[in-house]
PDB file of C-alpha atoms in Angstrom:
ATOM      1  CA  LYS A   1      51.304 -35.021 -53.193  1.00  0.00           C
ATOM      2  CA  ASN A   2      50.570 -37.164 -50.586  1.00  0.00           C
ATOM      3  CA  GLU A   3      48.183 -39.748 -50.898  1.00  0.00           C
ATOM      4  CA  VAL A   4      46.124 -38.734 -47.206  1.00  0.00           C
ATOM      5  CA  GLU A   5      45.698 -35.030 -46.856  1.00  0.00           C
ATOM      6  CA  GLN A   6      44.407 -33.715 -43.641  1.00  0.00           C
ATOM      7  CA  SER A   7      43.133 -30.511 -42.773  1.00  0.00           C
ATOM      8  CA  PRO A   8      43.608 -27.956 -40.531  1.00  0.00           C
ATOM      9  CA  GLN A   9      47.477 -28.756 -39.636  1.00  0.00           C
ATOM     10  CA  ASN A  10      47.097 -26.767 -36.568  1.00  0.00           C
ATOM     11  CA  LEU A  11      43.594 -25.733 -34.289  1.00  0.00           C
ATOM     12  CA  THR A  12      43.486 -24.219 -31.228  1.00  0.00           C
ATOM     13  CA  ALA A  13      40.067 -24.108 -29.775  1.00  0.00           C
ATOM     14  CA  GLN A  14      38.060 -23.196 -26.172  1.00  0.00           C
ATOM     15  CA  GLU A  15      36.905 -25.314 -23.655  1.00  0.00           C
ATOM     16  CA  GLY A  16      33.303 -26.432 -24.745  1.00  0.00           C
ATOM     17  CA  GLU A  17      33.410 -26.143 -28.917  1.00  0.00           C
ATOM     18  CA  PHE A  18      32.347 -28.645 -31.438  1.00  0.00           C
ATOM     19  CA  ILE A  19      35.864 -29.655 -33.313  1.00  0.00           C
ATOM     20  CA  THR A  20      35.992 -30.729 -36.978  1.00  0.00           C
ATOM     21  CA  ILE A  21      39.091 -32.431 -39.222  1.00  0.00           C
ATOM     22  CA  ASN A  22      38.423 -33.169 -41.929  1.00  0.00           C
ATOM     23  CA  CYS A  23      40.838 -35.920 -43.837  1.00  0.00           C
ATOM     24  CA  SER A  24      40.992 -36.847 -47.732  1.00  0.00           C
ATOM     25  CA  TYR A  25      42.260 -39.343 -49.303  1.00  0.00           C
ATOM     26  CA  SER A  26      42.965 -39.667 -53.480  1.00  0.00           C
ATOM     27  CA  VAL A  27      43.248 -44.194 -53.235  1.00  0.00           C
ATOM     28  CA  GLY A  28      40.843 -46.706 -53.020  1.00  0.00           C
ATOM     29  CA  ILE A  29      41.198 -47.601 -49.674  1.00  0.00           C
ATOM     30  CA  SER A  30      39.631 -50.516 -47.447  1.00  0.00           C
ATOM     31  CA  ALA A  31      39.819 -48.738 -44.297  1.00  0.00           C
ATOM     32  CA  LEU A  32      40.319 -45.555 -42.297  1.00  0.00           C
ATOM     33  CA  HIS A  33      41.771 -45.133 -39.330  1.00  0.00           C
ATOM     34  CA  TRP A  34      41.662 -42.546 -36.422  1.00  0.00           C
ATOM     35  CA  LEU A  35      44.445 -41.900 -34.056  1.00  0.00           C
ATOM     36  CA  GLN A  36      45.595 -39.720 -31.365  1.00  0.00           C
ATOM     37  CA  GLN A  37      49.140 -39.192 -30.246  1.00  0.00           C
ATOM     38  CA  HIS A  38      49.588 -37.273 -27.069  1.00  0.00           C
ATOM     39  CA  PRO A  39      53.200 -35.428 -26.832  1.00  0.00           C
ATOM     40  CA  GLY A  40      56.166 -38.167 -26.109  1.00  0.00           C
ATOM     41  CA  GLY A  41      53.161 -40.400 -25.901  1.00  0.00           C
ATOM     42  CA  GLY A  42      52.085 -43.559 -28.527  1.00  0.00           C
ATOM     43  CA  ILE A  43      49.463 -43.490 -31.014  1.00  0.00           C
ATOM     44  CA  VAL A  44      46.211 -44.905 -29.704  1.00  0.00           C
ATOM     45  CA  SER A  45      43.266 -46.055 -32.237  1.00  0.00           C
ATOM     46  CA  LEU A  46      40.221 -44.171 -32.215  1.00  0.00           C
ATOM     47  CA  PHE A  47      37.966 -45.746 -34.343  1.00  0.00           C
ATOM     48  CA  MET A  48      37.896 -47.696 -37.716  1.00  0.00           C
ATOM     49  CA  LEU A  49      35.967 -47.430 -40.592  1.00  0.00           C
ATOM     50  CA  SER A  50      34.787 -48.820 -43.734  1.00  0.00           C
ATOM     51  CA  SER A  51      31.534 -46.867 -43.953  1.00  0.00           C
ATOM     52  CA  GLY A  52      28.796 -44.646 -42.711  1.00  0.00           C
ATOM     53  CA  LYS A  53      29.601 -43.249 -39.196  1.00  0.00           C
ATOM     54  CA  LYS A  54      30.570 -44.535 -35.515  1.00  0.00           C
ATOM     55  CA  LYS A  55      30.346 -42.423 -31.676  1.00  0.00           C
ATOM     56  CA  HIS A  56      32.717 -42.751 -28.839  1.00  0.00           C
ATOM     57  CA  GLY A  57      31.621 -41.139 -26.737  1.00  0.00           C
ATOM     58  CA  ARG A  58      32.233 -36.908 -27.106  1.00  0.00           C
ATOM     59  CA  LEU A  59      33.830 -38.496 -30.431  1.00  0.00           C
ATOM     60  CA  ILE A  60      31.947 -39.300 -33.852  1.00  0.00           C
ATOM     61  CA  ALA A  61      34.024 -39.985 -37.107  1.00  0.00           C
ATOM     62  CA  THR A  62      32.378 -40.481 -40.233  1.00  0.00           C
ATOM     63  CA  ILE A  63      33.478 -42.215 -43.803  1.00  0.00           C
ATOM     64  CA  ASN A  64      31.902 -40.628 -47.359  1.00  0.00           C
ATOM     65  CA  ILE A  65      33.734 -43.379 -49.459  1.00  0.00           C
ATOM     66  CA  GLN A  66      32.355 -42.023 -52.935  1.00  0.00           C
ATOM     67  CA  GLU A  67      33.863 -38.893 -52.317  1.00  0.00           C
ATOM     68  CA  LYS A  68      36.601 -39.879 -50.756  1.00  0.00           C
ATOM     69  CA  HIS A  69      36.288 -37.886 -46.646  1.00  0.00           C
ATOM     70  CA  SER A  70      36.553 -38.574 -43.328  1.00  0.00           C
ATOM     71  CA  SER A  71      35.760 -36.517 -40.907  1.00  0.00           C
ATOM     72  CA  LEU A  72      36.757 -36.352 -36.694  1.00  0.00           C
ATOM     73  CA  HIS A  73      34.456 -34.515 -34.749  1.00  0.00           C
ATOM     74  CA  ILE A  74      35.450 -34.003 -30.862  1.00  0.00           C
ATOM     75  CA  THR A  75      32.319 -32.153 -28.573  1.00  0.00           C
ATOM     76  CA  ALA A  76      32.141 -30.176 -25.848  1.00  0.00           C
ATOM     77  CA  SER A  77      35.598 -30.156 -26.393  1.00  0.00           C
ATOM     78  CA  HIS A  78      38.085 -30.354 -22.940  1.00  0.00           C
ATOM     79  CA  PRO A  79      41.417 -29.949 -22.573  1.00  0.00           C
ATOM     80  CA  ARG A  80      42.571 -33.225 -22.067  1.00  0.00           C
ATOM     81  CA  ASP A  81      41.756 -33.374 -25.864  1.00  0.00           C
ATOM     82  CA  SER A  82      45.075 -31.473 -26.639  1.00  0.00           C
ATOM     83  CA  ALA A  83      46.966 -33.792 -28.844  1.00  0.00           C
ATOM     84  CA  VAL A  84      47.738 -34.693 -32.474  1.00  0.00           C
ATOM     85  CA  TYR A  85      44.727 -36.574 -34.558  1.00  0.00           C
ATOM     86  CA  ILE A  86      46.177 -38.557 -37.135  1.00  0.00           C
ATOM     87  CA  CYS A  87      44.072 -39.895 -40.144  1.00  0.00           C
ATOM     88  CA  ALA A  88      45.383 -43.756 -41.248  1.00  0.00           C
ATOM     89  CA  VAL A  89      43.893 -45.597 -44.558  1.00  0.00           C
ATOM     90  CA  VAL A  90      44.334 -49.007 -45.301  1.00  0.00           C
ATOM     91  CA  ILE A  91      45.265 -49.158 -48.912  1.00  0.00           C
ATOM     92  CA  LYS A  92      43.353 -51.664 -51.752  1.00  0.00           C
ATOM     93  CA  ALA A  93      45.536 -54.990 -53.217  1.00  0.00           C
ATOM     94  CA  ALA A  94      48.399 -53.040 -50.503  1.00  0.00           C
ATOM     95  CA  GLY A  95      48.019 -55.420 -47.510  1.00  0.00           C
ATOM     96  CA  ASN A  96      47.189 -54.205 -43.965  1.00  0.00           C
ATOM     97  CA  LYS A  97      50.071 -51.585 -43.759  1.00  0.00           C
ATOM     98  CA  LEU A  98      49.086 -47.696 -42.715  1.00  0.00           C
ATOM     99  CA  THR A  99      49.421 -44.329 -44.683  1.00  0.00           C
ATOM    100  CA  PHE A 100      48.999 -42.207 -42.788  1.00  0.00           C
ATOM    101  CA  GLY A 101      48.360 -37.769 -42.778  1.00  0.00           C
ATOM    102  CA  GLY A 102      50.737 -34.812 -41.365  1.00  0.00           C
ATOM    103  CA  GLY A 103      48.389 -34.967 -38.301  1.00  0.00           C
ATOM    104  CA  THR A 104      45.759 -31.982 -36.911  1.00  0.00           C
ATOM    105  CA  ARG A 105      47.595 -30.700 -33.660  1.00  0.00           C
ATOM    106  CA  VAL A 106      44.615 -29.804 -31.283  1.00  0.00           C
ATOM    107  CA  LEU A 107      45.027 -27.424 -28.247  1.00  0.00           C
ATOM    108  CA  VAL A 108      41.962 -27.166 -26.733  1.00  0.00           C
ATOM    109  CA  LYS A 109      42.281 -24.379 -23.647  1.00  0.00           C
ATOM    110  CA  PRO A 110      40.617 -24.055 -20.532  1.00  0.00           C
TER     111      PRO A 110
ATOM    112  CA  GLY B   1      52.512 -56.890 -19.972  1.00  0.00           C
ATOM    113  CA  ALA B   2      48.791 -56.450 -21.585  1.00  0.00           C
ATOM    114  CA  GLY B   3      50.588 -53.922 -24.637  1.00  0.00           C
ATOM    115  CA  VAL B   4      53.112 -53.390 -26.991  1.00  0.00           C
ATOM    116  CA  SER B   5      56.427 -52.614 -25.756  1.00  0.00           C
ATOM    117  CA  GLN B   6      59.522 -51.195 -27.086  1.00  0.00           C
ATOM    118  CA  SER B   7      62.859 -50.333 -25.346  1.00  0.00           C
ATOM    119  CA  PRO B   8      64.551 -48.578 -25.304  1.00  0.00           C
ATOM    120  CA  ARG B   9      62.910 -45.678 -25.066  1.00  0.00           C
ATOM    121  CA  TYR B  10      65.087 -42.887 -25.827  1.00  0.00           C
ATOM    122  CA  LYS B  11      68.331 -43.349 -27.576  1.00  0.00           C
ATOM    123  CA  VAL B  12      71.591 -40.944 -29.059  1.00  0.00           C
ATOM    124  CA  ALA B  13      73.654 -42.672 -30.449  1.00  0.00           C
ATOM    125  CA  LYS B  14      77.022 -40.845 -32.549  1.00  0.00           C
ATOM    126  CA  ARG B  15      77.402 -40.466 -36.065  1.00  0.00           C
ATOM    127  CA  GLY B  16      78.283 -44.086 -37.723  1.00  0.00           C
ATOM    128  CA  GLN B  17      77.547 -45.851 -34.735  1.00  0.00           C
ATOM    129  CA  ASP B  18      74.665 -49.062 -35.066  1.00  0.00           C
ATOM    130  CA  VAL B  19      71.582 -48.749 -32.880  1.00  0.00           C
ATOM    131  CA  ALA B  20      68.986 -51.894 -32.522  1.00  0.00           C
ATOM    132  CA  LEU B  21      65.682 -50.960 -31.562  1.00  0.00           C
ATOM    133  CA  ARG B  22      63.112 -53.954 -30.234  1.00  0.00           C
ATOM    134  CA  CYS B  23      59.809 -54.216 -30.154  1.00  0.00           C
ATOM    135  CA  ASP B  24      57.531 -57.292 -28.059  1.00  0.00           C
ATOM    136  CA  PRO B  25      53.939 -57.589 -29.214  1.00  0.00           C
ATOM    137  CA  ILE B  26      51.001 -58.508 -27.399  1.00  0.00           C
ATOM    138  CA  SER B  27      51.379 -62.140 -27.200  1.00  0.00           C
ATOM    139  CA  GLY B  28      49.640 -64.255 -30.106  1.00  0.00           C
ATOM    140  CA  HIS B  29      49.406 -60.933 -32.952  1.00  0.00           C
ATOM    141  CA  VAL B  30      50.569 -62.270 -35.831  1.00  0.00           C
ATOM    142  CA  SER B  31      51.425 -59.347 -36.931  1.00  0.00           C
ATOM    143  CA  LEU B  32      54.087 -57.059 -36.568  1.00  0.00           C
ATOM    144  CA  PHE B  33      54.540 -53.278 -38.695  1.00  0.00           C
ATOM    145  CA  TRP B  34      57.532 -51.227 -37.624  1.00  0.00           C
ATOM    146  CA  TYR B  35      57.241 -47.438 -38.402  1.00  0.00           C
ATOM    147  CA  GLN B  36      59.298 -44.007 -38.470  1.00  0.00           C
ATOM    148  CA  GLN B  37      58.139 -40.921 -37.776  1.00  0.00           C
ATOM    149  CA  ALA B  38      60.384 -37.484 -38.103  1.00  0.00           C
ATOM    150  CA  LEU B  39      59.306 -34.609 -36.013  1.00  0.00           C
ATOM    151  CA  GLY B  40      56.291 -32.478 -36.854  1.00  0.00           C
ATOM    152  CA  GLN B  41      55.032 -35.417 -39.460  1.00  0.00           C
ATOM    153  CA  GLY B  42      52.274 -38.290 -40.016  1.00  0.00           C
ATOM    154  CA  PRO B  43      54.087 -42.088 -39.986  1.00  0.00           C
ATOM    155  CA  GLU B  44      55.494 -43.849 -42.385  1.00  0.00           C
ATOM    156  CA  PHE B  45      55.523 -47.219 -42.828  1.00  0.00           C
ATOM    157  CA  LEU B  46      59.057 -49.365 -42.940  1.00  0.00           C
ATOM    158  CA  THR B  47      57.995 -53.403 -43.248  1.00  0.00           C
ATOM    159  CA  TYR B  48      55.586 -55.290 -42.273  1.00  0.00           C
ATOM    160  CA  PHE B  49      56.332 -59.012 -40.792  1.00  0.00           C
ATOM    161  CA  GLN B  50      53.519 -62.119 -40.686  1.00  0.00           C
ATOM    162  CA  ASN B  51      54.738 -63.706 -38.380  1.00  0.00           C
ATOM    163  CA  GLU B  52      58.690 -64.808 -38.674  1.00  0.00           C
ATOM    164  CA  ALA B  53      58.470 -63.931 -42.444  1.00  0.00           C
ATOM    165  CA  GLN B  54      58.920 -60.427 -43.632  1.00  0.00           C
ATOM    166  CA  LEU B  55      56.158 -59.816 -46.324  1.00  0.00           C
ATOM    167  CA  ASP B  56      56.721 -56.097 -47.880  1.00  0.00           C
ATOM    168  CA  LYS B  57      60.196 -54.164 -46.793  1.00  0.00           C
ATOM    169  CA  SER B  58      59.342 -51.362 -49.487  1.00  0.00           C
ATOM    170  CA  GLY B  59      59.332 -49.096 -46.963  1.00  0.00           C
ATOM    171  CA  LEU B  60      63.196 -49.635 -45.715  1.00  0.00           C
ATOM    172  CA  PRO B  61      64.505 -45.910 -46.605  1.00  0.00           C
ATOM    173  CA  SER B  62      68.493 -47.620 -46.923  1.00  0.00           C
ATOM    174  CA  ASP B  63      69.875 -50.937 -47.402  1.00  0.00           C
ATOM    175  CA  ARG B  64      71.880 -49.558 -43.701  1.00  0.00           C
ATOM    176  CA  PHE B  65      67.701 -50.661 -42.398  1.00  0.00           C
ATOM    177  CA  PHE B  66      67.104 -54.539 -41.151  1.00  0.00           C
ATOM    178  CA  ALA B  67      64.663 -55.939 -39.282  1.00  0.00           C
ATOM    179  CA  GLU B  68      64.420 -59.792 -38.160  1.00  0.00           C
ATOM    180  CA  ARG B  69      61.794 -61.671 -36.280  1.00  0.00           C
ATOM    181  CA  PRO B  70      62.764 -65.454 -36.122  1.00  0.00           C
ATOM    182  CA  GLU B  71      60.356 -66.635 -33.898  1.00  0.00           C
ATOM    183  CA  GLY B  72      57.661 -64.865 -35.127  1.00  0.00           C
ATOM    184  CA  SER B  73      57.206 -62.502 -31.712  1.00  0.00           C
ATOM    185  CA  VAL B  74      60.146 -60.565 -31.065  1.00  0.00           C
ATOM    186  CA  SER B  75      61.288 -58.187 -33.637  1.00  0.00           C
ATOM    187  CA  THR B  76      63.993 -56.297 -34.049  1.00  0.00           C
ATOM    188  CA  LEU B  77      64.731 -53.140 -35.858  1.00  0.00           C
ATOM    189  CA  LYS B  78      68.922 -52.217 -36.800  1.00  0.00           C
ATOM    190  CA  ILE B  79      70.174 -49.544 -38.569  1.00  0.00           C
ATOM    191  CA  GLN B  80      73.492 -49.947 -39.214  1.00  0.00           C
ATOM    192  CA  ARG B  81      76.526 -46.609 -39.662  1.00  0.00           C
ATOM    193  CA  THR B  82      73.882 -43.962 -38.303  1.00  0.00           C
ATOM    194  CA  GLN B  83      73.288 -41.185 -39.892  1.00  0.00           C
ATOM    195  CA  GLN B  84      71.717 -37.560 -38.639  1.00  0.00           C
ATOM    196  CA  GLU B  85      68.704 -37.751 -40.924  1.00  0.00           C
ATOM    197  CA  ASP B  86      67.649 -41.258 -39.251  1.00  0.00           C
ATOM    198  CA  SER B  87      66.597 -39.450 -35.728  1.00  0.00           C
ATOM    199  CA  ALA B  88      63.103 -40.147 -35.727  1.00  0.00           C
ATOM    200  CA  VAL B  89      60.858 -42.236 -33.207  1.00  0.00           C
ATOM    201  CA  TYR B  90      60.189 -45.677 -33.963  1.00  0.00           C
ATOM    202  CA  LEU B  91      57.023 -47.194 -33.923  1.00  0.00           C
ATOM    203  CA  CYS B  92      56.067 -50.632 -34.042  1.00  0.00           C
ATOM    204  CA  ALA B  93      52.032 -52.170 -34.064  1.00  0.00           C
ATOM    205  CA  SER B  94      50.946 -55.559 -33.713  1.00  0.00           C
ATOM    206  CA  SER B  95      47.711 -56.704 -34.903  1.00  0.00           C
ATOM    207  CA  PRO B  96      46.095 -60.339 -34.906  1.00  0.00           C
ATOM    208  CA  LEU B  97      44.726 -62.006 -38.390  1.00  0.00           C
ATOM    209  CA  THR B  98      41.319 -63.305 -37.184  1.00  0.00           C
ATOM    210  CA  GLY B  99      38.813 -62.059 -34.621  1.00  0.00           C
ATOM    211  CA  PRO B 100      37.049 -58.823 -34.045  1.00  0.00           C
ATOM    212  CA  SER B 101      40.289 -56.973 -34.309  1.00  0.00           C
ATOM    213  CA  TYR B 102      41.617 -57.844 -36.927  1.00  0.00           C
ATOM    214  CA  ASN B 103      42.220 -54.966 -39.199  1.00  0.00           C
ATOM    215  CA  GLU B 104      43.437 -52.942 -35.966  1.00  0.00           C
ATOM    216  CA  GLN B 105      46.908 -52.071 -35.220  1.00  0.00           C
ATOM    217  CA  PHE B 106      48.304 -51.449 -31.381  1.00  0.00           C
ATOM    218  CA  PHE B 107      51.274 -49.114 -31.072  1.00  0.00           C
ATOM    219  CA  GLY B 108      53.737 -49.536 -28.867  1.00  0.00           C
ATOM    220  CA  PRO B 109      55.144 -45.914 -27.233  1.00  0.00           C
ATOM    221  CA  GLY B 110      58.111 -45.781 -29.613  1.00  0.00           C
ATOM    222  CA  THR B 111      61.765 -45.202 -29.759  1.00  0.00           C
ATOM    223  CA  ARG B 112      62.852 -41.597 -30.511  1.00  0.00           C
ATOM    224  CA  LEU B 113      66.055 -41.966 -31.963  1.00  0.00           C
ATOM    225  CA  THR B 114      68.689 -39.084 -32.077  1.00  0.00           C
ATOM    226  CA  VAL B 115      71.192 -39.127 -33.688  1.00  0.00           C
ATOM    227  CA  LEU B 116      74.380 -36.881 -33.411  1.00  0.00           C
TER     228      LEU B 116
END
């Protein structure tokens, strides 16, 4: 079983819809990252969380440490939000390397 | 440049060839990571440097994989006798050890390796 699981694997939404991507992990962590990867492009860091909630523009990330769960929400989705969204964790006592989920491929249709 | 750069961006190798992939981290970043991303999957950790010291190489899949960072800046990932299963995107990331971004990793564009 992977240490980091994401759902759904694929998601299609109409422009303007609210999108939620979920991430569950099975290990103790010191931080959780949400990353965005466009086709053929590199990875961009969206959020780094260790507790609570963060917001940036139309993106909101939350984390529940007790439940080992995090969500990424996209409000008023737009076609330019189409990308792969990846959850990654920093496992406690394992250094600063990232352990990644499999990613969620999001397609927002106009 | 301001970001992490990697070269080449694309590499096609015949099975059995040796390849070398280069990463130029953000200037002053102490930490450097290599990750491997197979098609349709999330990245997986290969190795980690702090300055020139390779502190973790637990993710290297075989002894055909070798990484170095001799002067604590540029790093090279070398794959000897490439196999088809080595086909992947190789990502490099760097991170400062102190400051407000100390736990954030900045990724390069990746090198897409195709082994025929």
